[in-house]
Short mmCIF file of C-alpha atoms and ligand atoms in Angstrom, two decimals:
data_model
loop_
_atom_site.label_atom_id
_atom_site.label_comp_id
_atom_site.label_asym_id
_atom_site.label_seq_id
_atom_site.Cartn_x
_atom_site.Cartn_y
_atom_site.Cartn_z
CA MET A 1 -39.74 -104.43 -183.56
CA ALA A 2 -38.50 -102.78 -186.78
CA ALA A 3 -35.44 -104.36 -188.23
CA THR A 4 -32.20 -102.71 -187.09
CA PRO A 5 -29.00 -102.55 -189.30
CA ALA A 6 -27.91 -105.51 -187.82
CA HIS A 7 -30.05 -107.71 -188.91
CA GLU A 8 -29.44 -106.45 -193.02
CA VAL A 9 -25.79 -108.27 -192.48
CA PHE A 10 -27.69 -111.46 -192.29
CA LYS A 11 -30.48 -110.20 -194.98
CA HIS A 12 -28.03 -108.55 -198.38
CA PRO A 13 -24.64 -109.62 -197.36
CA ALA A 14 -22.08 -107.31 -198.80
CA ARG A 15 -19.65 -110.15 -198.87
CA THR A 16 -19.92 -113.08 -199.65
CA PRO A 17 -19.07 -115.32 -197.72
CA LEU A 18 -19.58 -113.74 -194.05
CA ILE A 19 -17.29 -114.59 -191.57
CA GLY A 20 -18.33 -114.96 -187.86
CA PRO A 21 -15.80 -115.12 -184.90
CA SER A 22 -17.40 -117.33 -182.41
CA ILE A 23 -16.44 -116.29 -178.97
CA LEU A 24 -15.95 -119.38 -177.58
CA SER A 25 -12.43 -118.96 -178.15
CA ALA A 26 -11.95 -115.17 -177.05
CA ASP A 27 -10.46 -114.71 -173.81
CA PHE A 28 -13.41 -114.28 -171.63
CA GLY A 29 -11.25 -111.52 -169.67
CA ARG A 30 -10.59 -109.03 -172.59
CA MET A 31 -14.34 -110.27 -173.74
CA GLU A 32 -14.65 -106.81 -175.33
CA GLU A 33 -11.05 -106.33 -176.85
CA ASP A 34 -11.04 -109.61 -178.44
CA CYS A 35 -14.43 -109.15 -180.02
CA ARG A 36 -13.47 -105.23 -181.11
CA GLN A 37 -10.45 -106.74 -182.73
CA ALA A 38 -12.43 -109.38 -184.41
CA ILE A 39 -14.77 -107.37 -186.21
CA GLU A 40 -11.80 -104.68 -187.10
CA ALA A 41 -10.00 -107.35 -188.64
CA GLY A 42 -12.80 -108.05 -190.91
CA GLY A 43 -15.66 -110.56 -188.91
CA ASP A 44 -19.49 -109.70 -190.34
CA TYR A 45 -20.98 -110.72 -187.10
CA LEU A 46 -20.62 -112.07 -184.07
CA HIS A 47 -20.88 -116.29 -182.96
CA LEU A 48 -22.59 -116.97 -179.20
CA ASP A 49 -22.18 -120.71 -178.00
CA VAL A 50 -24.85 -120.61 -175.90
CA MET A 51 -25.11 -124.40 -173.79
CA ASP A 52 -26.92 -126.26 -171.15
CA GLY A 53 -25.19 -129.17 -170.15
CA ARG A 54 -28.10 -131.67 -171.40
CA PHE A 55 -27.90 -130.91 -175.24
CA VAL A 56 -24.03 -130.71 -175.13
CA PRO A 57 -21.84 -131.62 -172.56
CA ASN A 58 -20.55 -128.00 -171.51
CA LEU A 59 -21.67 -125.01 -170.10
CA THR A 60 -21.03 -121.11 -171.11
CA MET A 61 -23.39 -117.96 -171.28
CA GLY A 62 -26.50 -116.97 -171.02
CA PRO A 63 -28.60 -113.63 -171.87
CA ASP A 64 -26.26 -111.32 -169.80
CA MET A 65 -23.19 -111.84 -172.04
CA CYS A 66 -25.60 -111.21 -175.01
CA ARG A 67 -27.31 -108.04 -173.01
CA TRP A 68 -23.26 -106.61 -172.34
CA MET A 69 -22.00 -107.23 -175.90
CA ARG A 70 -25.40 -105.40 -177.23
CA LYS A 71 -24.32 -102.84 -175.11
CA TYR A 72 -20.40 -102.15 -176.49
CA PHE A 73 -21.18 -103.13 -180.33
CA PRO A 74 -24.54 -101.68 -180.37
CA THR A 75 -24.73 -102.10 -184.56
CA ALA A 76 -23.44 -105.41 -184.66
CA ALA A 77 -25.23 -108.40 -186.06
CA LEU A 78 -24.95 -111.03 -182.82
CA ASP A 79 -25.34 -114.42 -183.78
CA VAL A 80 -27.39 -116.54 -180.91
CA HIS A 81 -26.37 -120.64 -180.87
CA LEU A 82 -28.85 -122.48 -178.71
CA MET A 83 -27.68 -125.55 -177.77
CA VAL A 84 -29.71 -126.19 -174.90
CA GLU A 85 -32.80 -128.59 -174.79
CA GLU A 86 -34.89 -126.31 -174.44
CA PRO A 87 -34.76 -123.44 -176.61
CA GLU A 88 -38.58 -121.72 -176.04
CA LYS A 89 -37.52 -120.80 -172.43
CA PHE A 90 -34.63 -118.42 -173.43
CA ALA A 91 -35.03 -117.25 -176.68
CA GLU A 92 -37.52 -114.37 -176.02
CA ALA A 93 -34.93 -113.30 -173.41
CA PHE A 94 -32.13 -113.47 -176.14
CA ALA A 95 -33.63 -111.24 -177.93
CA ALA A 96 -34.43 -108.63 -175.66
CA ALA A 97 -31.12 -108.98 -174.53
CA GLY A 98 -30.28 -107.78 -178.48
CA ALA A 99 -30.05 -111.10 -180.33
CA THR A 100 -29.42 -109.99 -184.21
CA ASN A 101 -30.17 -113.71 -185.14
CA ILE A 102 -31.57 -116.82 -182.58
CA THR A 103 -30.84 -120.73 -184.20
CA PHE A 104 -32.09 -123.47 -181.85
CA HIS A 105 -31.65 -127.23 -182.81
CA VAL A 106 -33.47 -129.43 -184.85
CA GLU A 107 -33.01 -132.39 -182.90
CA VAL A 108 -34.87 -130.91 -179.82
CA HIS A 109 -38.13 -129.13 -182.04
CA SER A 110 -38.73 -130.25 -184.98
CA GLY A 111 -42.13 -130.19 -187.48
CA SER A 112 -44.47 -127.91 -186.71
CA ALA A 113 -43.30 -127.35 -183.11
CA ALA A 114 -40.29 -125.65 -184.81
CA VAL A 115 -42.09 -123.44 -186.98
CA ARG A 116 -43.59 -122.27 -184.07
CA LEU A 117 -40.35 -121.08 -182.06
CA ALA A 118 -39.34 -119.46 -184.94
CA GLU A 119 -42.39 -117.48 -185.59
CA LYS A 120 -42.14 -116.40 -181.98
CA ILE A 121 -39.03 -115.84 -182.16
CA ARG A 122 -39.56 -113.18 -185.15
CA SER A 123 -42.37 -111.88 -183.37
CA ALA A 124 -39.88 -110.67 -180.59
CA GLY A 125 -37.98 -109.05 -183.02
CA ALA A 126 -35.01 -111.11 -184.20
CA LEU A 127 -34.19 -113.78 -187.09
CA ALA A 128 -34.52 -117.25 -186.03
CA GLY A 129 -32.12 -120.53 -187.33
CA LEU A 130 -32.58 -124.07 -187.26
CA ALA A 131 -29.13 -125.75 -186.67
CA ILE A 132 -28.25 -129.77 -187.33
CA ASN A 133 -25.92 -131.73 -186.19
CA PRO A 134 -24.04 -134.52 -188.46
CA PRO A 135 -25.26 -137.35 -187.16
CA THR A 136 -28.98 -136.48 -187.39
CA ALA A 137 -30.64 -137.32 -190.92
CA VAL A 138 -31.44 -133.91 -192.96
CA ALA A 139 -34.55 -134.70 -194.22
CA PRO A 140 -37.31 -133.05 -190.85
CA MET A 141 -34.97 -129.94 -191.73
CA LEU A 142 -36.04 -130.25 -195.48
CA GLU A 143 -39.14 -129.80 -194.63
CA ILE A 144 -39.52 -126.27 -192.65
CA ALA A 145 -36.53 -124.38 -193.71
CA GLY A 146 -38.19 -122.49 -195.63
CA ALA A 147 -39.66 -120.66 -192.51
CA PHE A 148 -36.48 -119.92 -191.65
CA ASP A 149 -33.87 -116.63 -191.86
CA MET A 150 -30.84 -119.28 -190.75
CA LEU A 151 -30.49 -123.20 -191.48
CA LEU A 152 -26.95 -124.34 -189.42
CA VAL A 153 -25.21 -127.38 -190.58
CA MET A 154 -22.60 -128.00 -188.10
CA SER A 155 -19.17 -129.98 -189.15
CA VAL A 156 -18.27 -131.08 -185.31
CA ASN A 157 -20.62 -132.67 -182.84
CA PRO A 158 -20.87 -129.68 -180.47
CA GLY A 159 -20.06 -128.82 -177.27
CA PHE A 160 -16.05 -127.68 -178.05
CA SER A 161 -14.35 -125.77 -179.66
CA GLY A 162 -11.08 -127.06 -181.81
CA GLN A 163 -12.28 -130.23 -183.39
CA ALA A 164 -11.75 -131.28 -186.55
CA PHE A 165 -14.04 -130.44 -188.94
CA ILE A 166 -16.54 -133.92 -190.30
CA PRO A 167 -16.49 -133.25 -194.33
CA SER A 168 -19.37 -136.25 -194.26
CA VAL A 169 -22.13 -133.14 -193.53
CA LEU A 170 -21.23 -131.29 -197.25
CA GLU A 171 -23.66 -133.31 -198.57
CA LYS A 172 -26.52 -132.33 -196.22
CA ALA A 173 -25.52 -129.09 -196.88
CA LYS A 174 -25.63 -129.59 -200.66
CA ALA A 175 -29.88 -130.93 -199.83
CA VAL A 176 -30.41 -127.77 -197.84
CA LYS A 177 -29.01 -125.25 -200.06
CA GLY A 178 -30.97 -126.75 -203.07
CA LEU A 179 -33.77 -125.50 -201.50
CA LEU A 180 -32.81 -122.02 -199.90
CA ARG A 181 -33.70 -118.37 -201.47
CA PRO A 182 -31.15 -115.74 -201.94
CA ASP A 183 -32.68 -114.34 -198.28
CA GLN A 184 -31.47 -116.85 -196.72
CA ARG A 185 -28.03 -118.18 -195.15
CA LEU A 186 -26.53 -121.52 -195.07
CA GLU A 187 -23.99 -121.33 -192.34
CA VAL A 188 -21.83 -123.92 -191.42
CA ASP A 189 -20.26 -124.81 -187.79
CA GLY A 190 -16.97 -126.14 -186.37
CA GLY A 191 -13.52 -127.48 -187.47
CA VAL A 192 -13.84 -123.97 -190.00
CA SER A 193 -10.34 -122.95 -191.42
CA PRO A 194 -8.63 -121.52 -194.30
CA LYS A 195 -7.99 -125.51 -194.92
CA THR A 196 -11.39 -126.33 -194.77
CA ALA A 197 -13.10 -122.93 -196.64
CA ARG A 198 -13.22 -123.82 -199.53
CA ALA A 199 -15.36 -127.25 -199.75
CA CYS A 200 -17.91 -125.38 -197.32
CA LYS A 201 -18.05 -122.52 -200.18
CA ASP A 202 -18.35 -125.05 -202.89
CA ALA A 203 -21.23 -126.92 -200.92
CA GLY A 204 -22.96 -123.51 -200.72
CA MET A 205 -22.36 -122.36 -197.60
CA ASP A 206 -22.63 -118.44 -197.42
CA ALA A 207 -21.62 -117.77 -193.36
CA PHE A 208 -18.99 -119.87 -192.04
CA VAL A 209 -18.68 -119.60 -188.00
CA ALA A 210 -14.90 -120.28 -186.76
CA ALA A 211 -13.40 -119.62 -183.31
CA THR A 212 -10.47 -120.84 -183.26
CA ALA A 213 -9.27 -120.59 -186.50
CA ILE A 214 -9.82 -117.06 -185.31
CA PHE A 215 -9.17 -116.33 -182.22
CA GLY A 216 -6.72 -119.14 -181.71
CA VAL A 217 -3.98 -117.34 -183.81
CA ALA A 218 -2.13 -114.02 -182.47
CA PRO A 219 -4.05 -110.81 -182.95
CA ALA A 220 -1.99 -109.86 -185.35
CA GLY A 221 -3.12 -113.04 -187.50
CA ARG A 222 -6.32 -112.63 -187.36
CA ALA A 223 -7.30 -111.00 -190.19
CA LYS A 224 -5.39 -112.56 -192.34
CA ALA A 225 -7.31 -116.06 -191.08
CA ILE A 226 -10.49 -114.23 -192.03
CA ARG A 227 -9.12 -112.65 -195.24
CA GLU A 228 -7.92 -116.68 -196.24
CA MET A 229 -11.61 -118.33 -194.95
CA ARG A 230 -13.59 -115.73 -197.12
CA GLU A 231 -11.23 -115.96 -200.16
CA ALA A 232 -10.51 -119.57 -200.18
C1 DX5 B 301 -18.83 -125.99 -181.48
C2 DX5 B 301 -19.96 -124.21 -181.16
C3 DX5 B 301 -18.78 -123.83 -182.09
C4 DX5 B 301 -17.26 -123.99 -181.62
C5 DX5 B 301 -16.39 -123.49 -183.29
O1 DX5 B 301 -20.30 -126.20 -180.54
O2 DX5 B 301 -21.42 -124.45 -181.66
O3 DX5 B 301 -19.79 -122.41 -182.38
O4 DX5 B 301 -17.48 -122.62 -180.96
O5 DX5 B 301 -15.39 -123.99 -182.85
P1 DX5 B 301 -14.49 -124.43 -184.02
O6 DX5 B 301 -14.09 -123.38 -184.95
O7 DX5 B 301 -12.98 -124.12 -182.79
O8 DX5 B 301 -15.02 -126.09 -184.18
ZN1 ZN B 302 -21.52 -122.22 -182.65
#
């Protein structure tokens, strides 16, 4: 499948860092309106948190949510974060549903199995990402970082929005950043706000996911929140 313009957001970011509003904290009854507003407020891409109640203690959304987002936002970059035990079961469905990037966790698949899944995701037409949780040693990510378009360093233990940023992950981010090519993004997710964005930037992160810092403020304040994170 040919790369869509949405892929270009991650490959050739016009603005650095990219800001990705996480719809986990959007109003699920007004999803279209909240997403449109977040994009108009300066969001570069939309982040979809997929949870299976096993890898993390929460349930959220599946490929149908992605499909509807793609319908209402045909050119948006959709970043799917799979916090699930069996990402190989769902990756192709998300690609078919219009995901731009699909990230799974190194705690679930590492080594050659992870590289194979990245190839499967790419042949299904999406970019591939690898995520790592705060307590996990960075070595398995460093070994295969070159095989991914996006490396995601979690700055909270995943499962819920609204948690406090864990600063110790910044060292891990620096180690990953040292290996990356210019076409690879280093994403941070969890507790990112105007207060923590500067430390993320200094550690080399160039794609900031934020739920509470964007959707937790009134619509009129979201452009300011996004600008403050970008310019931190
Ligand atoms: C956490 C999710 C995050 C979450 C971030 O499990 O992966 O994407 O939405 O929420 P905030 O920005 O509130 O920490
Ligand atoms: Zn996430």
